[in-house]
Short mmCIF file of C-alpha atoms in Angstrom, two decimals:
data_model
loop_
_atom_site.label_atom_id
_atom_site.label_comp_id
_atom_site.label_asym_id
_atom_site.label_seq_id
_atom_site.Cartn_x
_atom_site.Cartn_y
_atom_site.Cartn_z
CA UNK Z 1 0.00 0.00 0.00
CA UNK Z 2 1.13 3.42 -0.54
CA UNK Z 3 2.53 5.94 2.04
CA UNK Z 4 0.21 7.43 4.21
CA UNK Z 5 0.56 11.07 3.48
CA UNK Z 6 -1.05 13.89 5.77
CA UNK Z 7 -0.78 17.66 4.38
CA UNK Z 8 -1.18 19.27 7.52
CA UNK Z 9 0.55 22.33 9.61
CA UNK Z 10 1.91 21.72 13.08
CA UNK Z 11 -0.65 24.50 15.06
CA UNK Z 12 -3.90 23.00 12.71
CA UNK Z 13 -6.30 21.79 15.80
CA UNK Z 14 -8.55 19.80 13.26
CA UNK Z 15 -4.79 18.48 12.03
CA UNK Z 16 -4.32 17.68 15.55
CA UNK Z 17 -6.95 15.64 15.65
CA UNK Z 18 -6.18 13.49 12.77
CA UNK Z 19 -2.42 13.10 14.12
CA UNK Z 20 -4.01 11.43 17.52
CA UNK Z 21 -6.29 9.21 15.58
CA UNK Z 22 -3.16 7.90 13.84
CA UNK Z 23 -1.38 8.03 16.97
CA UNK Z 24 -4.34 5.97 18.11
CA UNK Z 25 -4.18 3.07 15.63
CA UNK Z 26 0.03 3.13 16.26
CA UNK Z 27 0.87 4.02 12.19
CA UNK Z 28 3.65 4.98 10.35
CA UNK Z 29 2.72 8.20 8.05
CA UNK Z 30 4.67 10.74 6.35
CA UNK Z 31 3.72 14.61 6.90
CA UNK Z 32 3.77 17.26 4.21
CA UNK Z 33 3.23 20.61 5.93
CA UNK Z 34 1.72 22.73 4.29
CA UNK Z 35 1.12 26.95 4.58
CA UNK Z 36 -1.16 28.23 6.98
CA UNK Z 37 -2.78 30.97 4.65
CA UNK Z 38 -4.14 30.40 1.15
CA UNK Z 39 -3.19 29.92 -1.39
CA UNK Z 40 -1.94 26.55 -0.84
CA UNK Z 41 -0.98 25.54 -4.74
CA UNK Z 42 0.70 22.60 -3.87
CA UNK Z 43 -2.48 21.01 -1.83
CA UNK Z 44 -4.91 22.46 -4.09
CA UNK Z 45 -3.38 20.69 -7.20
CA UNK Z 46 -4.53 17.43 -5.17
CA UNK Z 47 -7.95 18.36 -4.46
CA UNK Z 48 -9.20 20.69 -6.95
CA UNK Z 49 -9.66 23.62 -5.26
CA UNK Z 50 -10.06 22.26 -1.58
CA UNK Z 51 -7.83 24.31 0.90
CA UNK Z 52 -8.80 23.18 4.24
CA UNK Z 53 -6.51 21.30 6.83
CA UNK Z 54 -6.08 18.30 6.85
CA UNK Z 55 -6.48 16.51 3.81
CA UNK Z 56 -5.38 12.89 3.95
CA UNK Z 57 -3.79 11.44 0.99
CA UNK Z 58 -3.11 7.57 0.33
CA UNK Z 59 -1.51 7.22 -3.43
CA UNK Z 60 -4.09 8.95 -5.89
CA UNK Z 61 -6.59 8.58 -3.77
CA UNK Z 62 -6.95 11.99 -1.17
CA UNK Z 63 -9.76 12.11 1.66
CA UNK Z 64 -10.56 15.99 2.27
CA UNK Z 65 -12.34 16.90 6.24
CA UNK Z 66 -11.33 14.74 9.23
CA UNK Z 67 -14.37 12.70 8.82
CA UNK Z 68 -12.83 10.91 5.67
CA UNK Z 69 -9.89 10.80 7.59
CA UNK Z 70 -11.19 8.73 10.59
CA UNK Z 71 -13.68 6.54 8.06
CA UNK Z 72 -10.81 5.64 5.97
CA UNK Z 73 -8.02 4.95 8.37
CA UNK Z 74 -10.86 2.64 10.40
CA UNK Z 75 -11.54 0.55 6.58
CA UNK Z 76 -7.98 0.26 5.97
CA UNK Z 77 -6.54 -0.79 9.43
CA UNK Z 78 -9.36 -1.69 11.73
CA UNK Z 79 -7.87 -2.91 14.53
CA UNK Z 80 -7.72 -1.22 17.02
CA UNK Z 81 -10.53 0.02 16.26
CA UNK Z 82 -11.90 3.55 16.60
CA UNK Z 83 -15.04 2.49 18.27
CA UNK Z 84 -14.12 -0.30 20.58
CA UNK Z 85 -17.70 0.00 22.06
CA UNK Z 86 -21.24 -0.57 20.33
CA UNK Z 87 -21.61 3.24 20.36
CA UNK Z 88 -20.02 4.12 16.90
CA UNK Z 89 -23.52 5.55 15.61
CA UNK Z 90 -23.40 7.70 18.91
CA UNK Z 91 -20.08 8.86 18.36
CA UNK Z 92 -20.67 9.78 15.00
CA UNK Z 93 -23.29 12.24 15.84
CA UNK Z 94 -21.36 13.62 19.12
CA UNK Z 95 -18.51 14.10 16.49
CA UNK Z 96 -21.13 16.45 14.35
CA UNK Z 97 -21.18 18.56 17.56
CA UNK Z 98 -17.56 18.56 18.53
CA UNK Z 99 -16.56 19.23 14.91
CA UNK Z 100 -19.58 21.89 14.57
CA UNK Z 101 -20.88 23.72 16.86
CA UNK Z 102 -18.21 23.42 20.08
CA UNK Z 103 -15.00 24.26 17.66
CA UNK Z 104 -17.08 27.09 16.05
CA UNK Z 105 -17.57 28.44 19.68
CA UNK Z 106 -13.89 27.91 20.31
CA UNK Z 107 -13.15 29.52 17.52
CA UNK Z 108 -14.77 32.65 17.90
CA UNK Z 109 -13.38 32.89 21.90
CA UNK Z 110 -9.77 32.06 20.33
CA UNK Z 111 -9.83 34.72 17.75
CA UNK Z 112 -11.84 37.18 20.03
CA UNK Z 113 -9.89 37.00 22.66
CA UNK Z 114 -6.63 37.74 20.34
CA UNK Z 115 -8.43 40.96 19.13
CA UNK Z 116 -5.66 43.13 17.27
CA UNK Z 117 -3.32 41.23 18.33
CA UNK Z 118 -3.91 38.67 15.46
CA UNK Z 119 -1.68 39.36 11.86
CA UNK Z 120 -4.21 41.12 9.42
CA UNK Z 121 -3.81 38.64 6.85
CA UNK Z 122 -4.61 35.67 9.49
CA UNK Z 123 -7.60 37.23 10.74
CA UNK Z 124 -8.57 37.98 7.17
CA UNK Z 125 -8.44 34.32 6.28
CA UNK Z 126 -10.44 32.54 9.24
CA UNK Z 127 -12.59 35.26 9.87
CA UNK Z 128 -13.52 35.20 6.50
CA UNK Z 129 -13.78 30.88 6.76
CA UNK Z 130 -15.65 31.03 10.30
CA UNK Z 131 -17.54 34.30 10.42
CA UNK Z 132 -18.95 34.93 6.75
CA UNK Z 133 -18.20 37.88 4.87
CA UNK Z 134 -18.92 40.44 7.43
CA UNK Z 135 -15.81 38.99 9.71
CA UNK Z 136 -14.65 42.05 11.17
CA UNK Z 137 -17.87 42.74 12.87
CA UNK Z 138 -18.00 39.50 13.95
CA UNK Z 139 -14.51 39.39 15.29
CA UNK Z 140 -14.91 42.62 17.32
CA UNK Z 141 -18.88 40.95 18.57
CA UNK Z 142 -16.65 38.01 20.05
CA UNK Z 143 -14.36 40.01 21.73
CA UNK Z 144 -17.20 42.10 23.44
CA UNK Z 145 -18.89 38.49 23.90
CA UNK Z 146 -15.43 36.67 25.67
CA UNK Z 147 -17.21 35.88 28.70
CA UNK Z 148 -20.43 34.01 26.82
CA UNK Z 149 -18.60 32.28 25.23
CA UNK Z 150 -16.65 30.51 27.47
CA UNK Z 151 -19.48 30.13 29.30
CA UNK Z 152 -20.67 28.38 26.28
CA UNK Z 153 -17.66 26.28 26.38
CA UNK Z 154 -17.89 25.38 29.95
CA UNK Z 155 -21.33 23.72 30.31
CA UNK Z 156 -20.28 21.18 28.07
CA UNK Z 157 -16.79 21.14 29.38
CA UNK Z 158 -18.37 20.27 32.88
CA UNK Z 159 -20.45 17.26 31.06
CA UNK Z 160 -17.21 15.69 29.68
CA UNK Z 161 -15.83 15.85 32.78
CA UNK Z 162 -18.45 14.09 34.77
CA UNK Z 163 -17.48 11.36 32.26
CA UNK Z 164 -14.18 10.10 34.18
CA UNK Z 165 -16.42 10.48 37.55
CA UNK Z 166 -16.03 6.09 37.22
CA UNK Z 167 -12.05 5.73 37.07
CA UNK Z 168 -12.17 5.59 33.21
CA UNK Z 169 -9.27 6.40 31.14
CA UNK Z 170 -10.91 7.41 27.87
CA UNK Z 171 -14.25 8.82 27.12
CA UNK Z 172 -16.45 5.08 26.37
CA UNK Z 173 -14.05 3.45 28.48
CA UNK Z 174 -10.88 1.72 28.65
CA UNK Z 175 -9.89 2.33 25.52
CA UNK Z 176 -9.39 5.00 23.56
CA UNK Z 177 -11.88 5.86 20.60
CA UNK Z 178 -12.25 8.32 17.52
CA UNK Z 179 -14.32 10.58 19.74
CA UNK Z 180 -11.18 11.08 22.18
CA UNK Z 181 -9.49 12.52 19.22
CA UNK Z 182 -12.80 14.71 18.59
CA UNK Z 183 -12.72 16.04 21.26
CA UNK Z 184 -9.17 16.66 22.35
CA UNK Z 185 -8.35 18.81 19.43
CA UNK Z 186 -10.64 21.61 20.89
CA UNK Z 187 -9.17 20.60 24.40
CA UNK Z 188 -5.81 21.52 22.83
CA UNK Z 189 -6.97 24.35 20.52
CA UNK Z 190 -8.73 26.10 24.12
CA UNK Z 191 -5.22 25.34 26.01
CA UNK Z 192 -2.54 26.13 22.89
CA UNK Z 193 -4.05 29.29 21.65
CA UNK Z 194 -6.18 31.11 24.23
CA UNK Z 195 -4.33 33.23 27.37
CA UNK Z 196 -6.42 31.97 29.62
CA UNK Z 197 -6.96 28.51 28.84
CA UNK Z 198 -4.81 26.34 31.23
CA UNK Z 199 -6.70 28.41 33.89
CA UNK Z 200 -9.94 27.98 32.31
CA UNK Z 201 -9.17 24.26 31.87
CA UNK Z 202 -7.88 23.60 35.42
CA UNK Z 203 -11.59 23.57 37.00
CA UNK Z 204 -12.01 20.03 34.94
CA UNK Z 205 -9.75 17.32 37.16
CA UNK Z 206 -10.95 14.79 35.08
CA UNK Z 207 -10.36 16.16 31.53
CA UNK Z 208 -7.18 16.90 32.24
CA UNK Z 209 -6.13 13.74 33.31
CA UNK Z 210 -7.44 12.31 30.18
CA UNK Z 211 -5.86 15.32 27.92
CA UNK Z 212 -2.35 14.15 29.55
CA UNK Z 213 -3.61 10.38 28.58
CA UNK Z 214 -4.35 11.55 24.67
CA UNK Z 215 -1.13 13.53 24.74
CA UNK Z 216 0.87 10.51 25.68
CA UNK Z 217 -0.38 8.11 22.83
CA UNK Z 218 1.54 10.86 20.73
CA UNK Z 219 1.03 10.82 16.79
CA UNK Z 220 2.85 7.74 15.49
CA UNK Z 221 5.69 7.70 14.00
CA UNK Z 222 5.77 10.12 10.90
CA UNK Z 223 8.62 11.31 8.48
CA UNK Z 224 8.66 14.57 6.78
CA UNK Z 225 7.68 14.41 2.84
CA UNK Z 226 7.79 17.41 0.76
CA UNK Z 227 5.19 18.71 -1.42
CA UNK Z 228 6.66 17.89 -4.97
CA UNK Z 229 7.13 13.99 -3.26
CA UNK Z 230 3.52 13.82 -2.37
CA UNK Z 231 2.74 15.02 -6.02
CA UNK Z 232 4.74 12.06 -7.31
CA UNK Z 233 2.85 9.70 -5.35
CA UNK Z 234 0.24 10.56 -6.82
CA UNK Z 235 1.10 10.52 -10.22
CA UNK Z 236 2.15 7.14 -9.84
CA UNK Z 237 -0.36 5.43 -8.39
CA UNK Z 238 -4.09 4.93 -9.42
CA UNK Z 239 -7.21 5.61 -7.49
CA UNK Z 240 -8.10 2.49 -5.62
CA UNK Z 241 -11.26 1.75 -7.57
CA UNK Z 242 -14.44 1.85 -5.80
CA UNK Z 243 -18.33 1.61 -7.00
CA UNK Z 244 -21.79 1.84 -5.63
CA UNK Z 245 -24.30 4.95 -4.92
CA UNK Z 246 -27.30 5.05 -2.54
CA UNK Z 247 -30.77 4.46 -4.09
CA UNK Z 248 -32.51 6.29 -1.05
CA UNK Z 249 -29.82 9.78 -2.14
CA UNK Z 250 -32.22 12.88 -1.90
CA UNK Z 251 -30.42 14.35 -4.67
CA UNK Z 252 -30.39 11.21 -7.25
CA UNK Z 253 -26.58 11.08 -6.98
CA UNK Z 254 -25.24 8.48 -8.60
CA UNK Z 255 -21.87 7.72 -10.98
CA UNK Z 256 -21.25 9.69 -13.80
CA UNK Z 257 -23.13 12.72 -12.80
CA UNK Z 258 -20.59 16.08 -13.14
CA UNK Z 259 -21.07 17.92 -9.58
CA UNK Z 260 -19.06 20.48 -7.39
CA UNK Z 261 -18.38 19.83 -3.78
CA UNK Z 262 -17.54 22.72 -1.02
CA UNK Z 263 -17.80 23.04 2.61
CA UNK Z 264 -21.66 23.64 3.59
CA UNK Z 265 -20.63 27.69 4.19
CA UNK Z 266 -20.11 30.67 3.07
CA UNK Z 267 -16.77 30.65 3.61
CA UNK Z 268 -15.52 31.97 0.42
CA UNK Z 269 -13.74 28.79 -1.01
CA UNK Z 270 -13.35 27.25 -3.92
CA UNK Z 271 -15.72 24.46 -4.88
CA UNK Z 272 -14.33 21.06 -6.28
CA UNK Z 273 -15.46 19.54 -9.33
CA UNK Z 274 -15.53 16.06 -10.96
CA UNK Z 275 -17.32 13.68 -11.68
CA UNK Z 276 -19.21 11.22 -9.05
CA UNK Z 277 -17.72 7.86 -8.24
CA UNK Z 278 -19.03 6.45 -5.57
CA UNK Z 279 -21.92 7.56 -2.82
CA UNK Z 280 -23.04 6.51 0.12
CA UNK Z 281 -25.19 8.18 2.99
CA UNK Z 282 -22.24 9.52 4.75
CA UNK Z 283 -19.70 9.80 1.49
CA UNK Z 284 -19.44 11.00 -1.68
CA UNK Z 285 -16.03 10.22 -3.71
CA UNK Z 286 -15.23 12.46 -7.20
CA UNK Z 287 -13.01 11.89 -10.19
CA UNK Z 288 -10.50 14.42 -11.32
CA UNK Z 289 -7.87 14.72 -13.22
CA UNK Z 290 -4.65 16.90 -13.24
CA UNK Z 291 -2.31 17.14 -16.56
CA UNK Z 292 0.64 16.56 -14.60
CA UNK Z 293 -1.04 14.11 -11.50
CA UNK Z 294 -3.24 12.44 -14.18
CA UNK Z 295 -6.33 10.77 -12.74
CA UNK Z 296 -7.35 10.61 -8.40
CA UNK Z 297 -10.48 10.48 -6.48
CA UNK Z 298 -11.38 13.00 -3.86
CA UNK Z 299 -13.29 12.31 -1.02
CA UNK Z 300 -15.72 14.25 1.07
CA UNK Z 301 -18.07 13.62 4.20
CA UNK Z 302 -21.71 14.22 3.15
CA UNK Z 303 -22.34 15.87 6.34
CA UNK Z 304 -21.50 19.35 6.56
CA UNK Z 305 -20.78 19.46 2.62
CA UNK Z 306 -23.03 20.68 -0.21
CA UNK Z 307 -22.93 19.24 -3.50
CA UNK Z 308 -24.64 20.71 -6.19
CA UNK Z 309 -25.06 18.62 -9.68
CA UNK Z 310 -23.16 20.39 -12.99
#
């Protein structure tokens, strides 16, 4: 099988997260880092316009949101598993939450709380990605709202923490699970980018002894790559091939069908186009080619994406 190749940059908390769920199933990977601000012309070759971090990429084949990520890694290398409980349905959804609406909070109380103090071109770029067009109102509204917010953060803070109120070591239990690594990286993002997080953080016992527990499974063991080797991976390998589409798909998807893909936002980015692959009800895979790369798939979560047909 190819390299495992992760395009990511070392302060990314969604990167984070995928670098403890591969610290989590113990793999070897190689790391392409990639810039912080777009554009990003060496990633964007890959994906076709797609500019977030981190985009996984195996051979031709690159998986695009941290969903794809965690569904992939879990079909290629199951054991151990990501859901070593019967609650993988449950964590799915709580991921939809930790991934939505909690790192959206944390986001607005970690670039609030920065104010002026953030580089104009950086606060350009994620305000623009988290806050719609209108983000320098909405950066100077979180700054007047800093105490809401984590307010908003610490309800739900509190509820994670009663979760260790047993003697368990990860959230489901014993072992550690995909929606550890969901939840650390806003853990991480509160504690690594906002003044007052450690303080903030140090009311929660019980999370922290769990943080230290997700901090010491580490990331794996990964290698650096550049960007020009990842693009030769790709160009010689093939897309693992892959079939099938859902009957019960609200839009008709199905293979063949020319669409564009982007993030379910406003957020000012670049759609993807190709043509469909493969669907399911929680993936959607896309055909592109490159006149360098030649021919890969991209792959997005359905969840949280919009795809609109050609």
């Amino acid at each position: 099988m190819p390299d495992i190749i992760l395009h990511n940059y070392p302060q990314s908390p969604v990167a984070e997260k995928a670098r403890v769920a591969l610290g989590i199933k113990g793999l070897s990977w190689r790391s392409v880092e990639i810039p912080r601000l777009a554009p990003k012309p060496m990633l964007t070759k890959l994906t076709g316009g797609y500019r977030r971090t981190p985009v996984m990429q195996i051979g031709a084949d690159i998986y695009c949101d941290s969903q794809c990520v965690i569904r992939e890694l879990e079909r290629r290398f199951p054991t151990p598993s990501f859901f070593p409980t019967a609650d993988a349905g449950l964590m799915w959804c709580l991921s939809r939450w930790t991934d939505g609406a909690l790192f959206d909070a944390t986001v607005k109380l970690v670039l609030g709380a920065a104010g002026d103090a953030l580089p104009q071109d950086f606060a350009a770029d994620r305000g623009r990605l988290y806050l719609g067009p209108d983000w320098a109102e909405g950066l100077k509204a979180a700054n007047a709202a800093l105490p809401h917010l984590a307010t908003q953060l610490r309800a739900p803070l509190f509820w994670a923490n009663q979760q260790f109120a047993d003697g368990r070591a990860f959230l489901t239990g014993d072992a550690p699970a995909a929606i550890d690594a969901q939840l650390y990286h806003v853990v991480w993002f509160i504690r690594g980018r906002w003044e007052n997080g450690p303080v903030f953080l140090s009311e929660f016992q019980g999370l922290e002894a769990w943080e230290a527990k997700i901090a010491a499974i580490g990331h794996g063991t990964s290698t650096a790559m550049t960007p020009e080797q990842a693009i030769a991976e790709a160009t010689a390998h093939d897309p693992v091939h892959i079939s099938g589409h859902d009957p019960h798909d609200p839009q008709g998807l199905k293979p063949g069908i020319e669409v564009t893909v982007s993030p379910d936002l406003n957020g000012g980015e670049q759609p993807v186009s190709g043509t469909v692959v493969a669907t399911s009800v929680d993936t959607i895979s896309v055909a592109r080619s490159d006149s360098v790369i030649g021919k890969v798939h991209v792959h997005f979560p359905r969840a949280g994406y919009r795809v609109n047909i050609s």
